[in-house]
Amino acid sequence: MKCPVCASRDAAKGLEEFEEYTLHHCKNCDLMWWEPFKAGTREFYEKLHVLRDVCQFADELQFDHKTFLANPPIKQGDLLDVGCGTGVFLKEARKLGFRVTGIDIDQNAIVTAKTKYQIDDAHAMSLEEFSKRFEGRKFDVITCFQIIEHLDNIRDFFGLVKPMLKPAGFLVIGTPHRERWVRPRPMDLAKTGHVGDYPPMHLTRWNRKSLTYLLESEGFSDVEVVMSPFSLAEARSYITTNIGIIRDAEERFVALFRKSKVLKSAGDGNARVQTMSSVLRLARMLRRLAIFAPSVVVFACGRMLHKEGCILYARGKYVP
């Protein structure tokens, strides 16, 4: 089995099993990847988007976005964001003076980018489609945040990106950090709308060495890779996904209430609906309270021990 980045066959196999997938580790470039190495189908992502209501969760700037905005590789120019989502990052980049363009395969996200953030140069298409339709367009910066881990054609992706960069243009990548303190665990798609850092959603796992190797092997220089610090959000995620009594608290509370005399005495119709609505709000409030204290403790421990967070941010300059 060849590594999808360096093509080496020197790999450790069977590090982890997940459904029909097996995790491999390349001893040459340090990449981890899953076999079979095949991305999720369009049907999988449509189901994922319906379950997660992606546009609802896509309006927050993440560490990789914030890192770019705090220290962009150039002060202004033409910027293409691959997988731009609802355009919240492009909105902020535009404030810095960039002329922004975005692409995403999610039609609903592009509609939001155009209507909510007035990103007029936003297109619902893949990178391959964009490169054909707008052949010859060049950019000073191309960003792809939380994209590369989804790809089953990494080298083909670079083959599309590099011709679209101006001389000495920059590629900026954000991806999950596999050596983060809180390690990934599989999630139930039906319950959470997410499978976590697992296939067929995520096919590769990266660290500083493997990401640096990829960029340098593709001809990028001045490569920089930084890691996010451990965050309160990660601590909260750890508590909710790993401590069962808290993870299931809301469901258990509601299930108990459904059997109680209080709900029966509420009768039928609107009164029953209003009662259940109040119970759900109370259950969520109790769950948040139960999560808060242990999350703060885990967060404080992580920061005190200088543990690394869940996102890698990398950039490199391309001089053909």
PDB file of C-alpha atoms in Angstrom:
ATOM      1  CA  MET A   1       0.000   0.000   0.000  1.00  0.00           C
ATOM      2  CA  LYS A   2       1.550   3.297  -1.122  1.00  0.00           C
ATOM      3  CA  CYS A   3       1.448   6.500   0.910  1.00  0.00           C
ATOM      4  CA  PRO A   4      -0.799   9.021  -0.901  1.00  0.00           C
ATOM      5  CA  VAL A   5       1.732  11.822  -0.261  1.00  0.00           C
ATOM      6  CA  CYS A   6       5.229  10.382  -0.772  1.00  0.00           C
ATOM      7  CA  ALA A   7       4.363   7.029  -2.436  1.00  0.00           C
ATOM      8  CA  SER A   8       6.504   5.122   0.085  1.00  0.00           C
ATOM      9  CA  ARG A   9       5.479   1.549   0.848  1.00  0.00           C
ATOM     10  CA  ASP A  10       7.205   1.617   4.230  1.00  0.00           C
ATOM     11  CA  ALA A  11       4.165   1.992   6.458  1.00  0.00           C
ATOM     12  CA  ALA A  12       2.806   0.609   9.702  1.00  0.00           C
ATOM     13  CA  LYS A  13      -0.633  -0.906   9.195  1.00  0.00           C
ATOM     14  CA  GLY A  14      -3.597  -1.647  11.393  1.00  0.00           C
ATOM     15  CA  LEU A  15      -3.022   1.155  13.913  1.00  0.00           C
ATOM     16  CA  GLU A  16      -6.774   1.560  14.295  1.00  0.00           C
ATOM     17  CA  GLU A  17      -9.911   0.059  12.786  1.00  0.00           C
ATOM     18  CA  PHE A  18     -13.126   1.939  12.013  1.00  0.00           C
ATOM     19  CA  GLU A  19     -15.941   0.144  10.207  1.00  0.00           C
ATOM     20  CA  GLU A  20     -14.324  -1.108   6.960  1.00  0.00           C
ATOM     21  CA  TYR A  21     -11.349   1.282   7.235  1.00  0.00           C
ATOM     22  CA  THR A  22      -7.815   0.656   8.526  1.00  0.00           C
ATOM     23  CA  LEU A  23      -5.399   3.382   9.656  1.00  0.00           C
ATOM     24  CA  HIS A  24      -1.866   3.394   8.167  1.00  0.00           C
ATOM     25  CA  HIS A  25       1.225   5.400   9.168  1.00  0.00           C
ATOM     26  CA  CYS A  26       3.946   6.303   6.664  1.00  0.00           C
ATOM     27  CA  LYS A  27       7.436   5.982   8.152  1.00  0.00           C
ATOM     28  CA  ASN A  28       8.896   8.309   5.529  1.00  0.00           C
ATOM     29  CA  CYS A  29       6.742  11.468   5.542  1.00  0.00           C
ATOM     30  CA  ASP A  30       4.835  10.744   8.801  1.00  0.00           C
ATOM     31  CA  LEU A  31       1.363  10.965   7.237  1.00  0.00           C
ATOM     32  CA  MET A  32      -1.457   8.856   8.650  1.00  0.00           C
ATOM     33  CA  TRP A  33      -4.187   7.768   6.261  1.00  0.00           C
ATOM     34  CA  TRP A  34      -7.128   5.409   6.055  1.00  0.00           C
ATOM     35  CA  GLU A  35      -7.601   2.552   3.626  1.00  0.00           C
ATOM     36  CA  PRO A  36      -9.654   2.196   1.530  1.00  0.00           C
ATOM     37  CA  PHE A  37      -8.539   5.697   0.536  1.00  0.00           C
ATOM     38  CA  LYS A  38     -11.804   6.958  -0.901  1.00  0.00           C
ATOM     39  CA  ALA A  39     -13.684  10.135  -0.052  1.00  0.00           C
ATOM     40  CA  GLY A  40     -17.319  10.231   1.007  1.00  0.00           C
ATOM     41  CA  THR A  41     -19.920  10.281  -1.734  1.00  0.00           C
ATOM     42  CA  ARG A  42     -22.075  13.283  -2.574  1.00  0.00           C
ATOM     43  CA  GLU A  43     -24.954  11.426  -0.883  1.00  0.00           C
ATOM     44  CA  PHE A  44     -22.914  11.129   2.327  1.00  0.00           C
ATOM     45  CA  TYR A  45     -22.215  14.862   2.415  1.00  0.00           C
ATOM     46  CA  GLU A  46     -25.804  15.744   1.570  1.00  0.00           C
ATOM     47  CA  LYS A  47     -26.912  13.658   4.556  1.00  0.00           C
ATOM     48  CA  LEU A  48     -24.223  15.258   6.697  1.00  0.00           C
ATOM     49  CA  HIS A  49     -25.296  18.770   5.700  1.00  0.00           C
ATOM     50  CA  VAL A  50     -28.963  18.018   6.404  1.00  0.00           C
ATOM     51  CA  LEU A  51     -28.177  16.589   9.842  1.00  0.00           C
ATOM     52  CA  ARG A  52     -25.791  19.349  10.864  1.00  0.00           C
ATOM     53  CA  ASP A  53     -27.562  22.289   9.205  1.00  0.00           C
ATOM     54  CA  VAL A  54     -24.063  23.333   8.149  1.00  0.00           C
ATOM     55  CA  CYS A  55     -24.863  26.969   7.432  1.00  0.00           C
ATOM     56  CA  GLN A  56     -26.028  27.365  11.027  1.00  0.00           C
ATOM     57  CA  PHE A  57     -22.605  26.364  12.378  1.00  0.00           C
ATOM     58  CA  ALA A  58     -20.379  27.978   9.742  1.00  0.00           C
ATOM     59  CA  ASP A  59     -20.491  31.600  10.869  1.00  0.00           C
ATOM     60  CA  GLU A  60     -17.674  31.402  13.419  1.00  0.00           C
ATOM     61  CA  LEU A  61     -14.051  32.211  12.691  1.00  0.00           C
ATOM     62  CA  GLN A  62     -11.748  29.344  13.654  1.00  0.00           C
ATOM     63  CA  PHE A  63      -8.095  29.394  14.736  1.00  0.00           C
ATOM     64  CA  ASP A  64      -6.780  29.061  11.180  1.00  0.00           C
ATOM     65  CA  HIS A  65      -8.967  31.945   9.980  1.00  0.00           C
ATOM     66  CA  LYS A  66      -7.897  34.143  12.888  1.00  0.00           C
ATOM     67  CA  THR A  67      -4.227  33.301  12.402  1.00  0.00           C
ATOM     68  CA  PHE A  68      -4.364  34.399   8.771  1.00  0.00           C
ATOM     69  CA  LEU A  69      -6.262  37.590   9.567  1.00  0.00           C
ATOM     70  CA  ALA A  70      -3.841  38.504  12.361  1.00  0.00           C
ATOM     71  CA  ASN A  71      -0.762  37.953  10.185  1.00  0.00           C
ATOM     72  CA  PRO A  72      -1.542  37.644   6.455  1.00  0.00           C
ATOM     73  CA  PRO A  73       1.407  36.680   4.216  1.00  0.00           C
ATOM     74  CA  ILE A  74       0.826  39.848   2.162  1.00  0.00           C
ATOM     75  CA  LYS A  75      -1.119  42.997   2.967  1.00  0.00           C
ATOM     76  CA  GLN A  76      -3.582  42.873   0.067  1.00  0.00           C
ATOM     77  CA  GLY A  77      -4.196  41.250  -3.303  1.00  0.00           C
ATOM     78  CA  ASP A  78      -6.406  38.657  -4.977  1.00  0.00           C
ATOM     79  CA  LEU A  79      -7.498  35.867  -2.618  1.00  0.00           C
ATOM     80  CA  LEU A  80      -9.326  32.620  -3.429  1.00  0.00           C
ATOM     81  CA  ASP A  81     -10.844  30.626  -0.554  1.00  0.00           C
ATOM     82  CA  VAL A  82     -11.441  26.983  -1.504  1.00  0.00           C
ATOM     83  CA  GLY A  83     -14.321  25.607   0.563  1.00  0.00           C
ATOM     84  CA  CYS A  84     -15.410  29.090   1.604  1.00  0.00           C
ATOM     85  CA  GLY A  85     -18.659  27.994   3.270  1.00  0.00           C
ATOM     86  CA  THR A  86     -20.892  30.930   4.102  1.00  0.00           C
ATOM     87  CA  GLY A  87     -18.119  33.458   3.432  1.00  0.00           C
ATOM     88  CA  VAL A  88     -17.502  34.728   6.960  1.00  0.00           C
ATOM     89  CA  PHE A  89     -13.711  34.501   6.493  1.00  0.00           C
ATOM     90  CA  LEU A  90     -13.904  36.263   3.128  1.00  0.00           C
ATOM     91  CA  LYS A  91     -15.891  39.063   4.724  1.00  0.00           C
ATOM     92  CA  GLU A  92     -13.066  39.670   7.209  1.00  0.00           C
ATOM     93  CA  ALA A  93     -10.315  39.290   4.588  1.00  0.00           C
ATOM     94  CA  ARG A  94     -12.061  41.898   2.458  1.00  0.00           C
ATOM     95  CA  LYS A  95     -11.833  44.343   5.363  1.00  0.00           C
ATOM     96  CA  LEU A  96      -8.039  43.946   5.226  1.00  0.00           C
ATOM     97  CA  GLY A  97      -8.007  45.018   1.584  1.00  0.00           C
ATOM     98  CA  PHE A  98      -8.099  41.672  -0.233  1.00  0.00           C
ATOM     99  CA  ARG A  99     -10.162  41.221  -3.401  1.00  0.00           C
ATOM    100  CA  VAL A 100     -11.975  38.036  -2.431  1.00  0.00           C
ATOM    101  CA  THR A 101     -13.296  35.053  -4.370  1.00  0.00           C
ATOM    102  CA  GLY A 102     -14.842  31.928  -2.882  1.00  0.00           C
ATOM    103  CA  ILE A 103     -15.885  28.486  -4.065  1.00  0.00           C
ATOM    104  CA  ASP A 104     -17.792  25.745  -2.267  1.00  0.00           C
ATOM    105  CA  ILE A 105     -19.738  22.704  -3.433  1.00  0.00           C
ATOM    106  CA  ASP A 106     -22.577  23.585  -1.026  1.00  0.00           C
ATOM    107  CA  GLN A 107     -25.099  25.669  -2.970  1.00  0.00           C
ATOM    108  CA  ASN A 108     -26.860  26.838   0.211  1.00  0.00           C
ATOM    109  CA  ALA A 109     -23.598  28.096   1.704  1.00  0.00           C
ATOM    110  CA  ILE A 110     -22.847  30.105  -1.446  1.00  0.00           C
ATOM    111  CA  VAL A 111     -26.319  31.649  -1.372  1.00  0.00           C
ATOM    112  CA  THR A 112     -25.615  32.733   2.215  1.00  0.00           C
ATOM    113  CA  ALA A 113     -22.216  34.158   1.222  1.00  0.00           C
ATOM    114  CA  LYS A 114     -23.825  36.252  -1.504  1.00  0.00           C
ATOM    115  CA  THR A 115     -26.871  37.447   0.423  1.00  0.00           C
ATOM    116  CA  LYS A 116     -25.590  37.782   3.987  1.00  0.00           C
ATOM    117  CA  TYR A 117     -22.009  38.937   3.379  1.00  0.00           C
ATOM    118  CA  GLN A 118     -22.281  40.327  -0.167  1.00  0.00           C
ATOM    119  CA  ILE A 119     -19.503  38.083  -1.494  1.00  0.00           C
ATOM    120  CA  ASP A 120     -20.430  38.635  -5.136  1.00  0.00           C
ATOM    121  CA  ASP A 121     -17.554  36.563  -6.554  1.00  0.00           C
ATOM    122  CA  ALA A 122     -18.693  33.317  -4.899  1.00  0.00           C
ATOM    123  CA  HIS A 123     -19.404  30.154  -6.875  1.00  0.00           C
ATOM    124  CA  ALA A 124     -21.044  26.810  -6.105  1.00  0.00           C
ATOM    125  CA  MET A 125     -18.550  24.513  -7.799  1.00  0.00           C
ATOM    126  CA  SER A 126     -15.484  22.378  -7.228  1.00  0.00           C
ATOM    127  CA  LEU A 127     -11.921  23.610  -7.665  1.00  0.00           C
ATOM    128  CA  GLU A 128     -11.637  21.588 -10.864  1.00  0.00           C
ATOM    129  CA  GLU A 129     -14.790  23.179 -12.289  1.00  0.00           C
ATOM    130  CA  PHE A 130     -13.573  26.643 -11.291  1.00  0.00           C
ATOM    131  CA  SER A 131     -10.168  26.133 -12.936  1.00  0.00           C
ATOM    132  CA  LYS A 132     -11.861  25.206 -16.211  1.00  0.00           C
ATOM    133  CA  ARG A 133     -14.553  27.885 -16.206  1.00  0.00           C
ATOM    134  CA  PHE A 134     -12.185  30.670 -15.151  1.00  0.00           C
ATOM    135  CA  GLU A 135      -9.054  29.423 -16.873  1.00  0.00           C
ATOM    136  CA  GLY A 136      -6.208  31.887 -16.585  1.00  0.00           C
ATOM    137  CA  ARG A 137      -7.313  33.571 -13.359  1.00  0.00           C
ATOM    138  CA  LYS A 138      -4.434  34.053 -10.943  1.00  0.00           C
ATOM    139  CA  PHE A 139      -4.363  34.757  -7.216  1.00  0.00           C
ATOM    140  CA  ASP A 140      -1.838  36.144  -4.772  1.00  0.00           C
ATOM    141  CA  VAL A 141      -3.173  33.878  -2.019  1.00  0.00           C
ATOM    142  CA  ILE A 142      -5.188  30.657  -2.084  1.00  0.00           C
ATOM    143  CA  THR A 143      -6.598  29.452   1.232  1.00  0.00           C
ATOM    144  CA  CYS A 144      -8.094  26.045   1.990  1.00  0.00           C
ATOM    145  CA  PHE A 145      -9.226  25.692   5.577  1.00  0.00           C
ATOM    146  CA  GLN A 146     -10.343  22.234   6.763  1.00  0.00           C
ATOM    147  CA  ILE A 147     -10.249  20.838   3.217  1.00  0.00           C
ATOM    148  CA  ILE A 148      -7.141  18.730   2.692  1.00  0.00           C
ATOM    149  CA  GLU A 149      -8.150  16.018   5.184  1.00  0.00           C
ATOM    150  CA  HIS A 150     -11.217  15.265   3.024  1.00  0.00           C
ATOM    151  CA  LEU A 151      -9.297  14.686  -0.217  1.00  0.00           C
ATOM    152  CA  ASP A 152      -8.562  11.346  -1.844  1.00  0.00           C
ATOM    153  CA  ASN A 153      -6.580  13.090  -4.621  1.00  0.00           C
ATOM    154  CA  ILE A 154      -4.065  15.253  -2.751  1.00  0.00           C
ATOM    155  CA  ARG A 155      -1.507  15.531  -5.556  1.00  0.00           C
ATOM    156  CA  ASP A 156      -4.241  16.343  -8.096  1.00  0.00           C
ATOM    157  CA  PHE A 157      -5.409  19.138  -5.795  1.00  0.00           C
ATOM    158  CA  PHE A 158      -1.945  20.717  -5.873  1.00  0.00           C
ATOM    159  CA  GLY A 159      -1.873  20.260  -9.628  1.00  0.00           C
ATOM    160  CA  LEU A 160      -4.921  22.533  -9.817  1.00  0.00           C
ATOM    161  CA  VAL A 161      -3.806  25.047  -7.191  1.00  0.00           C
ATOM    162  CA  LYS A 162      -0.270  25.825  -8.348  1.00  0.00           C
ATOM    163  CA  PRO A 163      -1.141  27.096 -11.856  1.00  0.00           C
ATOM    164  CA  MET A 164      -3.664  29.471 -10.242  1.00  0.00           C
ATOM    165  CA  LEU A 165      -1.040  31.163  -8.053  1.00  0.00           C
ATOM    166  CA  LYS A 166       0.749  34.290  -9.192  1.00  0.00           C
ATOM    167  CA  PRO A 167       4.573  34.221  -9.012  1.00  0.00           C
ATOM    168  CA  ALA A 168       5.584  34.087  -5.335  1.00  0.00           C
ATOM    169  CA  GLY A 169       1.952  33.478  -4.415  1.00  0.00           C
ATOM    170  CA  PHE A 170       1.004  31.834  -1.116  1.00  0.00           C
ATOM    171  CA  LEU A 171      -0.955  28.698  -0.308  1.00  0.00           C
ATOM    172  CA  VAL A 172      -2.468  28.627   3.194  1.00  0.00           C
ATOM    173  CA  ILE A 173      -3.790  25.397   4.733  1.00  0.00           C
ATOM    174  CA  GLY A 174      -5.753  24.666   7.893  1.00  0.00           C
ATOM    175  CA  THR A 175      -6.335  21.059   8.967  1.00  0.00           C
ATOM    176  CA  PRO A 176      -6.956  19.017  12.143  1.00  0.00           C
ATOM    177  CA  HIS A 177      -3.820  18.366  14.202  1.00  0.00           C
ATOM    178  CA  ARG A 178      -3.470  14.674  14.926  1.00  0.00           C
ATOM    179  CA  GLU A 179      -1.122  15.190  17.902  1.00  0.00           C
ATOM    180  CA  ARG A 180      -3.584  17.344  19.787  1.00  0.00           C
ATOM    181  CA  TRP A 181      -4.016  16.646  23.475  1.00  0.00           C
ATOM    182  CA  VAL A 182      -7.645  15.559  23.183  1.00  0.00           C
ATOM    183  CA  ARG A 183      -7.509  12.704  20.705  1.00  0.00           C
ATOM    184  CA  PRO A 184     -10.383  12.042  18.287  1.00  0.00           C
ATOM    185  CA  ARG A 185     -13.032   9.417  18.806  1.00  0.00           C
ATOM    186  CA  PRO A 186     -15.736   8.301  16.374  1.00  0.00           C
ATOM    187  CA  MET A 187     -19.153   9.911  16.633  1.00  0.00           C
ATOM    188  CA  ASP A 188     -22.624   8.706  15.757  1.00  0.00           C
ATOM    189  CA  LEU A 189     -23.636  10.438  12.516  1.00  0.00           C
ATOM    190  CA  ALA A 190     -27.343  10.035  13.202  1.00  0.00           C
ATOM    191  CA  LYS A 191     -27.081  11.650  16.651  1.00  0.00           C
ATOM    192  CA  THR A 192     -24.446  14.325  16.105  1.00  0.00           C
ATOM    193  CA  GLY A 193     -24.491  15.025  12.370  1.00  0.00           C
ATOM    194  CA  HIS A 194     -20.752  14.276  12.367  1.00  0.00           C
ATOM    195  CA  VAL A 195     -18.431  11.257  12.317  1.00  0.00           C
ATOM    196  CA  GLY A 196     -15.534  13.129  13.896  1.00  0.00           C
ATOM    197  CA  ASP A 197     -11.983  12.789  12.585  1.00  0.00           C
ATOM    198  CA  TYR A 198     -12.835   9.534  10.821  1.00  0.00           C
ATOM    199  CA  PRO A 199     -13.573   8.303   7.291  1.00  0.00           C
ATOM    200  CA  PRO A 200     -15.209   8.724   4.906  1.00  0.00           C
ATOM    201  CA  MET A 201     -15.232  12.354   6.069  1.00  0.00           C
ATOM    202  CA  HIS A 202     -11.542  12.636   7.024  1.00  0.00           C
ATOM    203  CA  LEU A 203      -9.111  10.380   5.154  1.00  0.00           C
ATOM    204  CA  THR A 204      -5.787  11.775   6.385  1.00  0.00           C
ATOM    205  CA  ARG A 205      -4.274  12.860   9.700  1.00  0.00           C
ATOM    206  CA  TRP A 206      -1.518  15.452   9.735  1.00  0.00           C
ATOM    207  CA  ASN A 207       1.198  16.772  12.009  1.00  0.00           C
ATOM    208  CA  ARG A 208       3.900  19.404  11.536  1.00  0.00           C
ATOM    209  CA  LYS A 209       6.310  16.997   9.799  1.00  0.00           C
ATOM    210  CA  SER A 210       3.850  15.544   7.285  1.00  0.00           C
ATOM    211  CA  LEU A 211       2.349  18.915   6.351  1.00  0.00           C
ATOM    212  CA  THR A 212       5.802  20.469   5.922  1.00  0.00           C
ATOM    213  CA  TYR A 213       6.875  17.516   3.772  1.00  0.00           C
ATOM    214  CA  LEU A 214       3.815  17.890   1.541  1.00  0.00           C
ATOM    215  CA  LEU A 215       4.306  21.609   0.908  1.00  0.00           C
ATOM    216  CA  GLU A 216       8.060  21.367   0.326  1.00  0.00           C
ATOM    217  CA  SER A 217       7.687  18.361  -1.981  1.00  0.00           C
ATOM    218  CA  GLU A 218       5.246  20.401  -4.071  1.00  0.00           C
ATOM    219  CA  GLY A 219       7.781  23.188  -4.533  1.00  0.00           C
ATOM    220  CA  PHE A 220       6.732  25.583  -1.764  1.00  0.00           C
ATOM    221  CA  SER A 221       9.396  27.465   0.181  1.00  0.00           C
ATOM    222  CA  ASP A 222       9.460  29.493   3.399  1.00  0.00           C
ATOM    223  CA  VAL A 223       7.042  26.939   4.869  1.00  0.00           C
ATOM    224  CA  GLU A 224       5.662  27.824   8.297  1.00  0.00           C
ATOM    225  CA  VAL A 225       3.489  25.543  10.438  1.00  0.00           C
ATOM    226  CA  VAL A 226       1.904  26.571  13.737  1.00  0.00           C
ATOM    227  CA  MET A 227      -0.479  24.764  16.072  1.00  0.00           C
ATOM    228  CA  SER A 228      -3.456  26.141  17.926  1.00  0.00           C
ATOM    229  CA  PRO A 229      -3.292  26.260  21.743  1.00  0.00           C
ATOM    230  CA  PHE A 230      -5.610  23.997  23.694  1.00  0.00           C
ATOM    231  CA  SER A 231      -8.994  25.734  23.916  1.00  0.00           C
ATOM    232  CA  LEU A 232     -12.027  25.786  26.185  1.00  0.00           C
ATOM    233  CA  ALA A 233     -14.134  24.566  23.252  1.00  0.00           C
ATOM    234  CA  GLU A 234     -11.934  21.453  22.998  1.00  0.00           C
ATOM    235  CA  ALA A 235     -12.235  20.869  26.737  1.00  0.00           C
ATOM    236  CA  ARG A 236     -16.011  21.143  26.459  1.00  0.00           C
ATOM    237  CA  SER A 237     -16.035  18.746  23.505  1.00  0.00           C
ATOM    238  CA  TYR A 238     -13.932  16.249  25.456  1.00  0.00           C
ATOM    239  CA  ILE A 239     -16.342  16.306  28.391  1.00  0.00           C
ATOM    240  CA  THR A 240     -19.474  15.952  26.268  1.00  0.00           C
ATOM    241  CA  THR A 241     -18.165  13.120  24.082  1.00  0.00           C
ATOM    242  CA  ASN A 242     -16.187  11.103  26.639  1.00  0.00           C
ATOM    243  CA  ILE A 243     -18.182  11.264  29.864  1.00  0.00           C
ATOM    244  CA  GLY A 244     -21.311   9.279  29.184  1.00  0.00           C
ATOM    245  CA  ILE A 245     -23.379  10.476  32.131  1.00  0.00           C
ATOM    246  CA  ILE A 246     -23.052  14.058  30.857  1.00  0.00           C
ATOM    247  CA  ARG A 247     -23.236  13.169  27.178  1.00  0.00           C
ATOM    248  CA  ASP A 248     -26.567  11.412  27.650  1.00  0.00           C
ATOM    249  CA  ALA A 249     -27.919  13.622  30.435  1.00  0.00           C
ATOM    250  CA  GLU A 250     -30.345  15.574  28.266  1.00  0.00           C
ATOM    251  CA  GLU A 251     -31.864  12.455  26.703  1.00  0.00           C
ATOM    252  CA  ARG A 252     -32.161  10.715  30.076  1.00  0.00           C
ATOM    253  CA  PHE A 253     -33.814  13.729  31.694  1.00  0.00           C
ATOM    254  CA  VAL A 254     -36.395  14.038  28.907  1.00  0.00           C
ATOM    255  CA  ALA A 255     -37.058  10.285  28.903  1.00  0.00           C
ATOM    256  CA  LEU A 256     -37.745  10.324  32.640  1.00  0.00           C
ATOM    257  CA  PHE A 257     -40.042  13.313  32.303  1.00  0.00           C
ATOM    258  CA  ARG A 258     -42.061  11.614  29.544  1.00  0.00           C
ATOM    259  CA  LYS A 259     -42.936   8.888  32.045  1.00  0.00           C
ATOM    260  CA  SER A 260     -43.783  11.289  34.862  1.00  0.00           C
ATOM    261  CA  LYS A 261     -47.209  12.272  36.167  1.00  0.00           C
ATOM    262  CA  VAL A 262     -46.474  15.930  35.434  1.00  0.00           C
ATOM    263  CA  LEU A 263     -46.624  15.405  31.669  1.00  0.00           C
ATOM    264  CA  LYS A 264     -49.768  13.303  31.940  1.00  0.00           C
ATOM    265  CA  SER A 265     -51.484  16.010  33.967  1.00  0.00           C
ATOM    266  CA  ALA A 266     -50.646  18.573  31.262  1.00  0.00           C
ATOM    267  CA  GLY A 267     -53.269  17.009  29.033  1.00  0.00           C
ATOM    268  CA  ASP A 268     -53.169  17.134  25.256  1.00  0.00           C
ATOM    269  CA  GLY A 269     -52.713  19.806  22.611  1.00  0.00           C
ATOM    270  CA  ASN A 270     -50.921  23.107  23.163  1.00  0.00           C
ATOM    271  CA  ALA A 271     -50.502  22.659  26.902  1.00  0.00           C
ATOM    272  CA  ARG A 272     -48.590  19.423  26.395  1.00  0.00           C
ATOM    273  CA  VAL A 273     -46.413  20.955  23.670  1.00  0.00           C
ATOM    274  CA  GLN A 274     -45.583  23.970  25.838  1.00  0.00           C
ATOM    275  CA  THR A 275     -44.748  21.736  28.786  1.00  0.00           C
ATOM    276  CA  MET A 276     -42.384  19.598  26.707  1.00  0.00           C
ATOM    277  CA  SER A 277     -40.766  22.720  25.259  1.00  0.00           C
ATOM    278  CA  SER A 278     -40.103  24.026  28.766  1.00  0.00           C
ATOM    279  CA  VAL A 279     -38.667  20.670  29.793  1.00  0.00           C
ATOM    280  CA  LEU A 280     -36.289  20.631  26.825  1.00  0.00           C
ATOM    281  CA  ARG A 281     -35.046  24.124  27.688  1.00  0.00           C
ATOM    282  CA  LEU A 282     -34.504  23.067  31.296  1.00  0.00           C
ATOM    283  CA  ALA A 283     -32.684  19.889  30.216  1.00  0.00           C
ATOM    284  CA  ARG A 284     -30.316  21.864  28.005  1.00  0.00           C
ATOM    285  CA  MET A 285     -29.634  24.380  30.746  1.00  0.00           C
ATOM    286  CA  LEU A 286     -28.849  21.597  33.229  1.00  0.00           C
ATOM    287  CA  ARG A 287     -26.565  19.931  30.701  1.00  0.00           C
ATOM    288  CA  ARG A 288     -24.648  23.163  30.117  1.00  0.00           C
ATOM    289  CA  LEU A 289     -24.238  23.626  33.859  1.00  0.00           C
ATOM    290  CA  ALA A 290     -23.026  20.040  34.248  1.00  0.00           C
ATOM    291  CA  ILE A 291     -20.463  20.562  31.494  1.00  0.00           C
ATOM    292  CA  PHE A 292     -19.134  23.936  32.648  1.00  0.00           C
ATOM    293  CA  ALA A 293     -17.119  23.071  35.763  1.00  0.00           C
ATOM    294  CA  PRO A 294     -15.302  19.969  34.441  1.00  0.00           C
ATOM    295  CA  SER A 295     -14.617  21.786  31.149  1.00  0.00           C
ATOM    296  CA  VAL A 296     -12.889  24.628  32.984  1.00  0.00           C
ATOM    297  CA  VAL A 297     -10.782  22.120  34.943  1.00  0.00           C
ATOM    298  CA  VAL A 298      -9.709  20.251  31.783  1.00  0.00           C
ATOM    299  CA  PHE A 299      -8.986  23.553  30.014  1.00  0.00           C
ATOM    300  CA  ALA A 300      -6.861  24.840  32.903  1.00  0.00           C
ATOM    301  CA  CYS A 301      -4.877  21.588  33.020  1.00  0.00           C
ATOM    302  CA  GLY A 302      -4.285  21.692  29.267  1.00  0.00           C
ATOM    303  CA  ARG A 303      -3.013  25.267  29.333  1.00  0.00           C
ATOM    304  CA  MET A 304      -0.882  24.671  32.419  1.00  0.00           C
ATOM    305  CA  LEU A 305       0.778  21.685  30.738  1.00  0.00           C
ATOM    306  CA  HIS A 306       1.204  23.628  27.457  1.00  0.00           C
ATOM    307  CA  LYS A 307      -0.800  21.066  25.508  1.00  0.00           C
ATOM    308  CA  GLU A 308      -1.438  21.530  21.798  1.00  0.00           C
ATOM    309  CA  GLY A 309      -4.833  22.202  20.267  1.00  0.00           C
ATOM    310  CA  CYS A 310      -6.747  20.672  17.407  1.00  0.00           C
ATOM    311  CA  ILE A 311      -5.764  22.815  14.390  1.00  0.00           C
ATOM    312  CA  LEU A 312      -2.625  23.072  12.266  1.00  0.00           C
ATOM    313  CA  TYR A 313      -2.048  26.234  10.238  1.00  0.00           C
ATOM    314  CA  ALA A 314       0.505  26.166   7.434  1.00  0.00           C
ATOM    315  CA  ARG A 315       1.578  28.456   4.637  1.00  0.00           C
ATOM    316  CA  GLY A 316       4.180  28.378   1.910  1.00  0.00           C
ATOM    317  CA  LYS A 317       5.347  30.515  -1.007  1.00  0.00           C
ATOM    318  CA  TYR A 318       5.311  29.105  -4.535  1.00  0.00           C
ATOM    319  CA  VAL A 319       7.995  30.243  -6.972  1.00  0.00           C
ATOM    320  CA  PRO A 320       7.768  28.119 -10.158  1.00  0.00           C
TER     321      PRO A 320
END
